[in-house]
Amino acid sequence: MSDPTPAAMPRRSRTSPLRVAVWLLVLAVPVVFLVVFFAYPVLTIVGRGLFEGGSLDFGAIGEVLSRPRTLRVIGNTLVQATVGTGVSVALSIPTAFVLYRRSFPGRKFLRSLLLVPFVLPAVVVGVAFRALLAPHGPLGFLGWDRTLMAILLALVFFNVGLVVRMVGTVWESLDPRAEQAAQTLGASPLRAALTVTLPALFPVIGSAAVVVFLFCATAFGVVLVIGGSQFATIEVEIWLQTTQFLDLKTAAVLSIVQFGVVILVFWLSSLMRGRQSPPLALADGTVPAPRLRLGKGGSALDRVCTGIALLTGTLILLPLATMLIRSFRKDGAWTLGNYVALGTRGSQALTVNVWDAAINSLRIAVDATAIAVVVGVTLALVLSRRPRNSGARRAMGLLGAFVMMPLGVSAVTVGFGFLISLDRPPLDLRSSLILIPIAQALVATPLVVRSVLPILNGINPRLHQAAATLGASPTRILLTVDGPLMLRSVGLAAGLSFAISLGEFGATSFLVRPDRPTLPIVIYRLLGRPGDGNYEMAVAASVILAIVAGTVMTLAERLQPSTSGPTR
């Protein structure tokens, strides 16, 4: 649906000062939250790295950056992020074609299944790949256990579903007439796809690649569990320098480097958007997909893409299936003993049993979800406004970029920032139990905004104008027009926040108290403590965590609106 033309729209009244004051008051709460719990800790880290005795200390920065270890860590980060992103995108495009541009029974279920790895806790993914690639695992003969290849496979496992979803959603609504015209002129389906459709999808592919690069560059749990310090990235090195060597200076300098990488990626992303080709030609609603045909009469494009999609599905299912089977095995025999042992503290590995840790995780996830939804929905409502003043529009743009920054700055940096900045009055929160939910909410808030804002932006302004003409107040319009339409996206955002909080490991590892560990922390401790049955307990606990996170995300996915077009 096209937007109403200015001539057709009724003349809007001037915004009253009272209304502006109300919106500023509404905006103040989430902005203060982000400034205090994101900007302040991150800037404190920057200060620790740049300043010594009140003046800039370039010598220390240069000394840290010139170390061979630092150069190796930066190199590991760039290599892992670049290769992980490239392979994820290469596998995702053919898979998105099969799942979103062809129809066959069960494709909606496969779409949901493909997205599950993205919300799995990083520690669980690490355990799954260790079980798959260990010497006695199904693929142990490859010799990839604790290698760079294992890390890259895990990064692809994590992110391929996200790229499929981002590209496929747009591809599903892409107007097919240009591709059909190319085929009418004699182009094969493959050539039409490569020369017409693929260039049209470049903007969304580039956007997905940027997001995946950031996720790969800030990966922590996966690298730590699968590769250890040998393949440490900037994220892992910050954690090691802080918790193992107590070298806050080096950790601060590395945090600055990571922050610089994030800003560089955001800048390149905005540069790419600025040079985009004309807007995509989208159809009004979802375009019906032809049936997938692999036998006689099927095209080579369908067969090639289906083959790559099957490879992607194997990469997703094989680690999960291996982990599930491994959880029922001990000393070469089938057993339920690994699950029974979850009620114990393992072999001198834990301070509480696994079920107590699971309850801690659920409580923290509920608190973090509540915070993320309140902050994220409020920000989405503000960002969905359309101010007529050019200065206000620029301010909205800056606010939108600021809101997304926690998506690029790692959870480890946030947790480290909490540790060194919130340690004196009036913000002495070191012993407060609220720090972990706040840190996890910061990770989830940008995703809440991204889930809700498109729905609010898609609401037809005529609905607001019609309600105002009938005498509805702004508050009533918000409750009766915007509220019901965004309700499903809020449910999706809440489910996503809960799943992410449940498996969060980076920030939590800095802030957790020994007597109140979360489930991912307990799994990591079981993996790191040799003892009878500790590894088997870690695998069983990982299965429990994966089932809960996957179930929550699958239920939330069903709340996703069926179309992304303007709401009529």
PDB file of C-alpha atoms in Angstrom, residues 229-511:
ATOM      1  CA  SER A 229      43.102 -19.496  24.594  1.00  0.00           C
ATOM      2  CA  GLN A 230      44.932 -20.832  21.522  1.00  0.00           C
ATOM      3  CA  PHE A 231      42.321 -19.276  19.226  1.00  0.00           C
ATOM      4  CA  ALA A 232      41.363 -16.395  21.529  1.00  0.00           C
ATOM      5  CA  THR A 233      39.567 -13.455  19.944  1.00  0.00           C
ATOM      6  CA  ILE A 234      39.484  -9.930  21.371  1.00  0.00           C
ATOM      7  CA  GLU A 235      36.403 -10.899  23.352  1.00  0.00           C
ATOM      8  CA  VAL A 236      38.028 -13.958  24.910  1.00  0.00           C
ATOM      9  CA  GLU A 237      41.284 -12.101  25.564  1.00  0.00           C
ATOM     10  CA  ILE A 238      39.437  -9.366  27.495  1.00  0.00           C
ATOM     11  CA  TRP A 239      37.926 -12.061  29.688  1.00  0.00           C
ATOM     12  CA  LEU A 240      41.273 -13.844  30.168  1.00  0.00           C
ATOM     13  CA  GLN A 241      43.206 -10.651  30.947  1.00  0.00           C
ATOM     14  CA  THR A 242      40.605  -9.619  33.513  1.00  0.00           C
ATOM     15  CA  THR A 243      39.776 -12.878  35.261  1.00  0.00           C
ATOM     16  CA  GLN A 244      43.033 -14.817  34.876  1.00  0.00           C
ATOM     17  CA  PHE A 245      45.795 -12.164  34.858  1.00  0.00           C
ATOM     18  CA  LEU A 246      44.017  -9.179  36.539  1.00  0.00           C
ATOM     19  CA  ASP A 247      45.508  -6.934  33.812  1.00  0.00           C
ATOM     20  CA  LEU A 248      42.794  -4.272  33.534  1.00  0.00           C
ATOM     21  CA  LYS A 249      44.982  -2.002  31.409  1.00  0.00           C
ATOM     22  CA  THR A 250      45.376  -4.544  28.626  1.00  0.00           C
ATOM     23  CA  ALA A 251      41.701  -5.453  28.826  1.00  0.00           C
ATOM     24  CA  ALA A 252      40.757  -1.779  28.534  1.00  0.00           C
ATOM     25  CA  VAL A 253      42.957  -1.247  25.466  1.00  0.00           C
ATOM     26  CA  LEU A 254      41.486  -4.347  23.816  1.00  0.00           C
ATOM     27  CA  SER A 255      37.974  -3.076  24.597  1.00  0.00           C
ATOM     28  CA  ILE A 256      38.857   0.142  22.776  1.00  0.00           C
ATOM     29  CA  VAL A 257      40.110  -1.856  19.794  1.00  0.00           C
ATOM     30  CA  GLN A 258      36.887  -3.839  19.740  1.00  0.00           C
ATOM     31  CA  PHE A 259      34.845  -0.644  20.019  1.00  0.00           C
ATOM     32  CA  GLY A 260      36.801   0.761  17.070  1.00  0.00           C
ATOM     33  CA  VAL A 261      36.025  -2.346  14.981  1.00  0.00           C
ATOM     34  CA  VAL A 262      32.325  -1.987  15.765  1.00  0.00           C
ATOM     35  CA  ILE A 263      32.290   1.698  14.807  1.00  0.00           C
ATOM     36  CA  LEU A 264      34.206   0.923  11.591  1.00  0.00           C
ATOM     37  CA  VAL A 265      31.677  -1.775  10.656  1.00  0.00           C
ATOM     38  CA  PHE A 266      28.725   0.542  11.396  1.00  0.00           C
ATOM     39  CA  TRP A 267      30.373   3.274   9.288  1.00  0.00           C
ATOM     40  CA  LEU A 268      30.937   0.924   6.357  1.00  0.00           C
ATOM     41  CA  SER A 269      27.361  -0.283   6.719  1.00  0.00           C
ATOM     42  CA  SER A 270      25.962   3.255   6.576  1.00  0.00           C
ATOM     43  CA  LEU A 271      28.231   3.976   3.587  1.00  0.00           C
ATOM     44  CA  MET A 272      26.793   0.954   1.784  1.00  0.00           C
ATOM     45  CA  ARG A 273      23.241   2.052   2.562  1.00  0.00           C
ATOM     46  CA  GLY A 274      24.031   5.504   1.213  1.00  0.00           C
ATOM     47  CA  ARG A 275      25.100   3.980  -2.126  1.00  0.00           C
ATOM     48  CA  GLN A 276      22.193   1.608  -2.409  1.00  0.00           C
ATOM     49  CA  SER A 277      20.455   1.056  -5.678  1.00  0.00           C
ATOM     50  CA  PRO A 278      16.810   2.134  -6.025  1.00  0.00           C
ATOM     51  CA  PRO A 279      14.324   0.694  -3.490  1.00  0.00           C
ATOM     52  CA  LEU A 280      13.316  -2.937  -3.854  1.00  0.00           C
ATOM     53  CA  ALA A 281      10.272  -3.680  -5.989  1.00  0.00           C
ATOM     54  CA  LEU A 282       8.139  -5.453  -3.405  1.00  0.00           C
ATOM     55  CA  ALA A 283       4.774  -6.968  -4.104  1.00  0.00           C
ATOM     56  CA  ASP A 284       1.768  -6.061  -1.937  1.00  0.00           C
ATOM     57  CA  GLY A 285       1.964  -9.038   0.432  1.00  0.00           C
ATOM     58  CA  THR A 286       3.602 -12.413   0.122  1.00  0.00           C
ATOM     59  CA  VAL A 287       4.134 -13.700  -3.407  1.00  0.00           C
ATOM     60  CA  PRO A 288       2.812 -17.285  -3.902  1.00  0.00           C
ATOM     61  CA  ALA A 289       5.778 -19.624  -4.355  1.00  0.00           C
ATOM     62  CA  PRO A 290       5.835 -22.330  -7.059  1.00  0.00           C
ATOM     63  CA  ARG A 291       6.194 -25.922  -5.939  1.00  0.00           C
ATOM     64  CA  LEU A 292       9.702 -27.348  -5.495  1.00  0.00           C
ATOM     65  CA  ARG A 293      10.372 -29.826  -8.304  1.00  0.00           C
ATOM     66  CA  LEU A 294      13.489 -32.008  -8.212  1.00  0.00           C
ATOM     67  CA  GLY A 295      12.515 -34.772 -10.625  1.00  0.00           C
ATOM     68  CA  LYS A 296      11.591 -34.605 -14.270  1.00  0.00           C
ATOM     69  CA  GLY A 297      10.791 -31.053 -15.298  1.00  0.00           C
ATOM     70  CA  GLY A 298      12.672 -29.548 -12.356  1.00  0.00           C
ATOM     71  CA  SER A 299      15.309 -26.876 -12.963  1.00  0.00           C
ATOM     72  CA  ALA A 300      19.022 -27.079 -12.208  1.00  0.00           C
ATOM     73  CA  LEU A 301      18.555 -24.067  -9.931  1.00  0.00           C
ATOM     74  CA  ASP A 302      16.120 -26.021  -7.746  1.00  0.00           C
ATOM     75  CA  ARG A 303      18.415 -29.039  -7.555  1.00  0.00           C
ATOM     76  CA  VAL A 304      21.574 -27.061  -6.718  1.00  0.00           C
ATOM     77  CA  CYS A 305      19.848 -24.931  -4.084  1.00  0.00           C
ATOM     78  CA  THR A 306      18.161 -27.973  -2.533  1.00  0.00           C
ATOM     79  CA  GLY A 307      21.516 -29.726  -2.293  1.00  0.00           C
ATOM     80  CA  ILE A 308      23.056 -26.749  -0.481  1.00  0.00           C
ATOM     81  CA  ALA A 309      19.972 -26.462   1.760  1.00  0.00           C
ATOM     82  CA  LEU A 310      20.362 -30.135   2.742  1.00  0.00           C
ATOM     83  CA  LEU A 311      24.029 -29.455   3.584  1.00  0.00           C
ATOM     84  CA  THR A 312      22.924 -26.523   5.749  1.00  0.00           C
ATOM     85  CA  GLY A 313      20.299 -28.681   7.472  1.00  0.00           C
ATOM     86  CA  THR A 314      22.905 -31.359   8.174  1.00  0.00           C
ATOM     87  CA  LEU A 315      25.197 -28.762   9.724  1.00  0.00           C
ATOM     88  CA  ILE A 316      22.324 -27.685  11.981  1.00  0.00           C
ATOM     89  CA  LEU A 317      20.965 -31.080  12.998  1.00  0.00           C
ATOM     90  CA  LEU A 318      24.119 -33.197  13.344  1.00  0.00           C
ATOM     91  CA  PRO A 319      25.634 -31.404  16.392  1.00  0.00           C
ATOM     92  CA  LEU A 320      22.281 -31.258  18.155  1.00  0.00           C
ATOM     93  CA  ALA A 321      21.528 -34.933  17.540  1.00  0.00           C
ATOM     94  CA  THR A 322      25.022 -35.930  18.665  1.00  0.00           C
ATOM     95  CA  MET A 323      24.672 -33.935  21.891  1.00  0.00           C
ATOM     96  CA  LEU A 324      21.269 -35.513  22.602  1.00  0.00           C
ATOM     97  CA  ILE A 325      22.585 -39.051  22.098  1.00  0.00           C
ATOM     98  CA  ARG A 326      25.736 -38.312  24.111  1.00  0.00           C
ATOM     99  CA  SER A 327      23.613 -37.181  27.065  1.00  0.00           C
ATOM    100  CA  PHE A 328      22.252 -40.752  27.395  1.00  0.00           C
ATOM    101  CA  ARG A 329      25.661 -42.431  27.214  1.00  0.00           C
ATOM    102  CA  LYS A 330      28.243 -43.130  29.922  1.00  0.00           C
ATOM    103  CA  ASP A 331      31.137 -45.597  29.928  1.00  0.00           C
ATOM    104  CA  GLY A 332      29.908 -47.017  26.643  1.00  0.00           C
ATOM    105  CA  ALA A 333      26.409 -47.874  27.892  1.00  0.00           C
ATOM    106  CA  TRP A 334      22.976 -46.281  27.619  1.00  0.00           C
ATOM    107  CA  THR A 335      21.812 -44.639  30.856  1.00  0.00           C
ATOM    108  CA  LEU A 336      19.631 -41.958  32.437  1.00  0.00           C
ATOM    109  CA  GLY A 337      22.270 -41.466  35.113  1.00  0.00           C
ATOM    110  CA  ASN A 338      23.597 -38.245  33.567  1.00  0.00           C
ATOM    111  CA  TYR A 339      20.202 -36.600  34.107  1.00  0.00           C
ATOM    112  CA  VAL A 340      19.828 -38.082  37.605  1.00  0.00           C
ATOM    113  CA  ALA A 341      23.238 -36.588  38.458  1.00  0.00           C
ATOM    114  CA  LEU A 342      21.940 -33.087  37.716  1.00  0.00           C
ATOM    115  CA  GLY A 343      20.557 -33.097  41.277  1.00  0.00           C
ATOM    116  CA  THR A 344      24.115 -33.338  42.650  1.00  0.00           C
ATOM    117  CA  ARG A 345      27.067 -30.944  42.668  1.00  0.00           C
ATOM    118  CA  GLY A 346      29.219 -33.126  40.437  1.00  0.00           C
ATOM    119  CA  SER A 347      32.725 -34.196  41.381  1.00  0.00           C
ATOM    120  CA  GLN A 348      33.819 -31.152  43.414  1.00  0.00           C
ATOM    121  CA  ALA A 349      32.865 -28.884  40.527  1.00  0.00           C
ATOM    122  CA  LEU A 350      29.828 -26.888  41.716  1.00  0.00           C
ATOM    123  CA  THR A 351      28.606 -24.908  44.719  1.00  0.00           C
ATOM    124  CA  VAL A 352      24.941 -25.672  43.904  1.00  0.00           C
ATOM    125  CA  ASN A 353      23.274 -28.432  41.939  1.00  0.00           C
ATOM    126  CA  VAL A 354      22.256 -27.949  38.321  1.00  0.00           C
ATOM    127  CA  TRP A 355      18.531 -27.591  39.033  1.00  0.00           C
ATOM    128  CA  ASP A 356      19.183 -24.736  41.486  1.00  0.00           C
ATOM    129  CA  ALA A 357      21.273 -23.037  38.807  1.00  0.00           C
ATOM    130  CA  ALA A 358      18.432 -23.542  36.311  1.00  0.00           C
ATOM    131  CA  ILE A 359      15.991 -21.823  38.686  1.00  0.00           C
ATOM    132  CA  ASN A 360      18.447 -18.913  39.048  1.00  0.00           C
ATOM    133  CA  SER A 361      18.618 -18.643  35.256  1.00  0.00           C
ATOM    134  CA  LEU A 362      14.832 -18.592  34.910  1.00  0.00           C
ATOM    135  CA  ARG A 363      14.427 -15.883  37.572  1.00  0.00           C
ATOM    136  CA  ILE A 364      17.112 -13.711  36.022  1.00  0.00           C
ATOM    137  CA  ALA A 365      15.690 -14.229  32.520  1.00  0.00           C
ATOM    138  CA  VAL A 366      12.230 -13.109  33.684  1.00  0.00           C
ATOM    139  CA  ASP A 367      13.681  -9.928  35.225  1.00  0.00           C
ATOM    140  CA  ALA A 368      15.861  -9.211  32.193  1.00  0.00           C
ATOM    141  CA  THR A 369      12.939  -9.766  29.810  1.00  0.00           C
ATOM    142  CA  ALA A 370      10.730  -7.363  31.754  1.00  0.00           C
ATOM    143  CA  ILE A 371      13.427  -4.665  31.662  1.00  0.00           C
ATOM    144  CA  ALA A 372      14.221  -5.199  27.972  1.00  0.00           C
ATOM    145  CA  VAL A 373      10.570  -5.122  26.908  1.00  0.00           C
ATOM    146  CA  VAL A 374       9.755  -1.960  28.876  1.00  0.00           C
ATOM    147  CA  VAL A 375      12.858  -0.112  27.632  1.00  0.00           C
ATOM    148  CA  GLY A 376      12.711  -1.502  24.089  1.00  0.00           C
ATOM    149  CA  VAL A 377       8.993  -0.906  23.487  1.00  0.00           C
ATOM    150  CA  THR A 378       9.243   2.642  24.859  1.00  0.00           C
ATOM    151  CA  LEU A 379      12.158   3.386  22.532  1.00  0.00           C
ATOM    152  CA  ALA A 380      10.311   1.833  19.583  1.00  0.00           C
ATOM    153  CA  LEU A 381       7.269   4.029  20.260  1.00  0.00           C
ATOM    154  CA  VAL A 382       9.449   7.149  20.347  1.00  0.00           C
ATOM    155  CA  LEU A 383      11.429   6.166  17.233  1.00  0.00           C
ATOM    156  CA  SER A 384       8.207   5.488  15.316  1.00  0.00           C
ATOM    157  CA  ARG A 385       7.140   9.144  15.608  1.00  0.00           C
ATOM    158  CA  ARG A 386       7.514  11.275  12.481  1.00  0.00           C
ATOM    159  CA  PRO A 387       8.587  14.770  13.563  1.00  0.00           C
ATOM    160  CA  ARG A 388       8.254  17.529  10.969  1.00  0.00           C
ATOM    161  CA  ASN A 389      11.185  19.520  12.329  1.00  0.00           C
ATOM    162  CA  SER A 390      14.465  18.629  10.550  1.00  0.00           C
ATOM    163  CA  GLY A 391      16.460  18.941  13.774  1.00  0.00           C
ATOM    164  CA  ALA A 392      14.108  16.539  15.543  1.00  0.00           C
ATOM    165  CA  ARG A 393      14.432  14.066  12.669  1.00  0.00           C
ATOM    166  CA  ARG A 394      18.231  14.187  12.913  1.00  0.00           C
ATOM    167  CA  ALA A 395      17.973  13.666  16.675  1.00  0.00           C
ATOM    168  CA  MET A 396      15.769  10.638  16.007  1.00  0.00           C
ATOM    169  CA  GLY A 397      18.425   9.247  13.670  1.00  0.00           C
ATOM    170  CA  LEU A 398      21.142   9.645  16.296  1.00  0.00           C
ATOM    171  CA  LEU A 399      18.919   8.064  18.938  1.00  0.00           C
ATOM    172  CA  GLY A 400      18.254   5.101  16.634  1.00  0.00           C
ATOM    173  CA  ALA A 401      21.985   4.549  16.132  1.00  0.00           C
ATOM    174  CA  PHE A 402      22.658   4.869  19.868  1.00  0.00           C
ATOM    175  CA  VAL A 403      19.959   2.315  20.690  1.00  0.00           C
ATOM    176  CA  MET A 404      21.585  -0.229  18.373  1.00  0.00           C
ATOM    177  CA  MET A 405      25.102   0.201  19.805  1.00  0.00           C
ATOM    178  CA  PRO A 406      24.723  -2.540  22.480  1.00  0.00           C
ATOM    179  CA  LEU A 407      24.179  -4.952  19.581  1.00  0.00           C
ATOM    180  CA  GLY A 408      27.722  -4.284  18.404  1.00  0.00           C
ATOM    181  CA  VAL A 409      29.532  -3.871  21.705  1.00  0.00           C
ATOM    182  CA  SER A 410      30.149  -7.241  23.267  1.00  0.00           C
ATOM    183  CA  ALA A 411      28.515  -8.529  26.410  1.00  0.00           C
ATOM    184  CA  VAL A 412      31.963  -9.138  27.883  1.00  0.00           C
ATOM    185  CA  THR A 413      32.791  -5.446  27.461  1.00  0.00           C
ATOM    186  CA  VAL A 414      29.502  -4.495  29.113  1.00  0.00           C
ATOM    187  CA  GLY A 415      30.110  -6.861  32.032  1.00  0.00           C
ATOM    188  CA  PHE A 416      33.691  -5.642  32.385  1.00  0.00           C
ATOM    189  CA  GLY A 417      32.422  -2.059  32.275  1.00  0.00           C
ATOM    190  CA  PHE A 418      29.987  -2.768  35.100  1.00  0.00           C
ATOM    191  CA  LEU A 419      32.814  -4.214  37.140  1.00  0.00           C
ATOM    192  CA  ILE A 420      35.048  -1.142  36.972  1.00  0.00           C
ATOM    193  CA  SER A 421      32.479   1.675  36.806  1.00  0.00           C
ATOM    194  CA  LEU A 422      29.594   0.799  39.123  1.00  0.00           C
ATOM    195  CA  ASP A 423      31.782   0.419  42.198  1.00  0.00           C
ATOM    196  CA  ARG A 424      31.297   3.634  44.127  1.00  0.00           C
ATOM    197  CA  PRO A 425      28.368   5.716  45.479  1.00  0.00           C
ATOM    198  CA  PRO A 426      25.824   6.608  44.246  1.00  0.00           C
ATOM    199  CA  LEU A 427      26.204   3.655  41.844  1.00  0.00           C
ATOM    200  CA  ASP A 428      27.885   1.059  44.029  1.00  0.00           C
ATOM    201  CA  LEU A 429      26.035  -1.961  42.668  1.00  0.00           C
ATOM    202  CA  ARG A 430      28.782  -4.572  42.908  1.00  0.00           C
ATOM    203  CA  SER A 431      26.845  -6.688  45.430  1.00  0.00           C
ATOM    204  CA  SER A 432      23.417  -6.052  43.898  1.00  0.00           C
ATOM    205  CA  LEU A 433      21.590  -8.979  42.309  1.00  0.00           C
ATOM    206  CA  ILE A 434      20.010  -6.657  39.727  1.00  0.00           C
ATOM    207  CA  LEU A 435      23.268  -6.166  37.802  1.00  0.00           C
ATOM    208  CA  ILE A 436      23.001  -9.455  35.858  1.00  0.00           C
ATOM    209  CA  PRO A 437      19.397  -8.863  34.650  1.00  0.00           C
ATOM    210  CA  ILE A 438      20.371  -5.321  33.644  1.00  0.00           C
ATOM    211  CA  ALA A 439      23.406  -6.552  31.676  1.00  0.00           C
ATOM    212  CA  GLN A 440      21.317  -9.200  29.924  1.00  0.00           C
ATOM    213  CA  ALA A 441      18.565  -6.662  29.201  1.00  0.00           C
ATOM    214  CA  LEU A 442      21.119  -4.426  27.477  1.00  0.00           C
ATOM    215  CA  VAL A 443      21.955  -7.284  25.116  1.00  0.00           C
ATOM    216  CA  ALA A 444      18.263  -7.919  24.364  1.00  0.00           C
ATOM    217  CA  THR A 445      16.958  -4.332  24.113  1.00  0.00           C
ATOM    218  CA  PRO A 446      18.153  -3.635  20.512  1.00  0.00           C
ATOM    219  CA  LEU A 447      16.465  -6.834  19.357  1.00  0.00           C
ATOM    220  CA  VAL A 448      13.213  -5.779  21.048  1.00  0.00           C
ATOM    221  CA  VAL A 449      13.380  -2.449  19.207  1.00  0.00           C
ATOM    222  CA  ARG A 450      14.079  -4.245  15.909  1.00  0.00           C
ATOM    223  CA  SER A 451      11.098  -6.538  16.481  1.00  0.00           C
ATOM    224  CA  VAL A 452       8.542  -3.846  17.385  1.00  0.00           C
ATOM    225  CA  LEU A 453       9.624  -0.794  15.360  1.00  0.00           C
ATOM    226  CA  PRO A 454       8.873  -2.211  11.864  1.00  0.00           C
ATOM    227  CA  ILE A 455       5.295  -2.951  12.935  1.00  0.00           C
ATOM    228  CA  LEU A 456       4.800   0.562  14.320  1.00  0.00           C
ATOM    229  CA  ASN A 457       6.351   2.104  11.192  1.00  0.00           C
ATOM    230  CA  GLY A 458       4.008   0.013   9.059  1.00  0.00           C
ATOM    231  CA  ILE A 459       0.806   1.336  10.667  1.00  0.00           C
ATOM    232  CA  ASN A 460      -1.042   3.465   8.141  1.00  0.00           C
ATOM    233  CA  PRO A 461      -1.092   7.129   9.325  1.00  0.00           C
ATOM    234  CA  ARG A 462      -4.694   7.358   8.156  1.00  0.00           C
ATOM    235  CA  LEU A 463      -5.700   5.155  11.099  1.00  0.00           C
ATOM    236  CA  HIS A 464      -4.258   7.754  13.493  1.00  0.00           C
ATOM    237  CA  GLN A 465      -5.869  10.604  11.569  1.00  0.00           C
ATOM    238  CA  ALA A 466      -9.270   8.892  11.491  1.00  0.00           C
ATOM    239  CA  ALA A 467      -9.148   8.230  15.230  1.00  0.00           C
ATOM    240  CA  ALA A 468      -8.114  11.847  15.929  1.00  0.00           C
ATOM    241  CA  THR A 469     -10.931  13.144  13.694  1.00  0.00           C
ATOM    242  CA  LEU A 470     -13.384  11.126  15.798  1.00  0.00           C
ATOM    243  CA  GLY A 471     -12.075  12.856  18.920  1.00  0.00           C
ATOM    244  CA  ALA A 472      -9.688  10.245  20.334  1.00  0.00           C
ATOM    245  CA  SER A 473      -6.878  11.613  22.487  1.00  0.00           C
ATOM    246  CA  PRO A 474      -3.221  10.692  21.706  1.00  0.00           C
ATOM    247  CA  THR A 475      -3.237   8.297  24.654  1.00  0.00           C
ATOM    248  CA  ARG A 476      -6.395   6.594  23.439  1.00  0.00           C
ATOM    249  CA  ILE A 477      -4.977   6.343  19.897  1.00  0.00           C
ATOM    250  CA  LEU A 478      -1.872   4.708  21.358  1.00  0.00           C
ATOM    251  CA  LEU A 479      -3.931   2.198  23.332  1.00  0.00           C
ATOM    252  CA  THR A 480      -6.610   1.412  20.735  1.00  0.00           C
ATOM    253  CA  VAL A 481      -4.676   1.673  17.430  1.00  0.00           C
ATOM    254  CA  ASP A 482      -0.948   1.081  18.023  1.00  0.00           C
ATOM    255  CA  GLY A 483      -1.316  -1.226  21.035  1.00  0.00           C
ATOM    256  CA  PRO A 484      -3.369  -4.068  19.486  1.00  0.00           C
ATOM    257  CA  LEU A 485      -1.352  -3.982  16.247  1.00  0.00           C
ATOM    258  CA  MET A 486       2.029  -4.259  17.959  1.00  0.00           C
ATOM    259  CA  LEU A 487       0.903  -6.815  20.556  1.00  0.00           C
ATOM    260  CA  ARG A 488       2.098  -9.852  18.582  1.00  0.00           C
ATOM    261  CA  SER A 489       5.485  -8.324  17.881  1.00  0.00           C
ATOM    262  CA  VAL A 490       5.858  -7.550  21.597  1.00  0.00           C
ATOM    263  CA  GLY A 491       5.184 -11.233  22.319  1.00  0.00           C
ATOM    264  CA  LEU A 492       7.871 -12.220  19.820  1.00  0.00           C
ATOM    265  CA  ALA A 493      10.286  -9.700  21.336  1.00  0.00           C
ATOM    266  CA  ALA A 494       9.594 -10.995  24.846  1.00  0.00           C
ATOM    267  CA  GLY A 495      10.252 -14.586  23.775  1.00  0.00           C
ATOM    268  CA  LEU A 496      13.456 -13.583  22.015  1.00  0.00           C
ATOM    269  CA  SER A 497      14.638 -11.616  25.050  1.00  0.00           C
ATOM    270  CA  PHE A 498      13.861 -14.504  27.390  1.00  0.00           C
ATOM    271  CA  ALA A 499      15.742 -17.039  25.244  1.00  0.00           C
ATOM    272  CA  ILE A 500      18.763 -14.762  24.867  1.00  0.00           C
ATOM    273  CA  SER A 501      18.857 -13.935  28.576  1.00  0.00           C
ATOM    274  CA  LEU A 502      18.533 -17.599  29.494  1.00  0.00           C
ATOM    275  CA  GLY A 503      21.730 -18.462  27.627  1.00  0.00           C
ATOM    276  CA  GLU A 504      23.735 -15.263  28.136  1.00  0.00           C
ATOM    277  CA  PHE A 505      27.282 -16.085  29.221  1.00  0.00           C
ATOM    278  CA  GLY A 506      29.676 -13.210  28.471  1.00  0.00           C
ATOM    279  CA  ALA A 507      28.492 -10.473  30.847  1.00  0.00           C
ATOM    280  CA  THR A 508      27.192 -12.982  33.382  1.00  0.00           C
ATOM    281  CA  SER A 509      30.608 -14.613  33.750  1.00  0.00           C
ATOM    282  CA  PHE A 510      31.937 -11.297  35.099  1.00  0.00           C
ATOM    283  CA  LEU A 511      29.034 -10.505  37.402  1.00  0.00           C
TER     284      LEU A 511
END
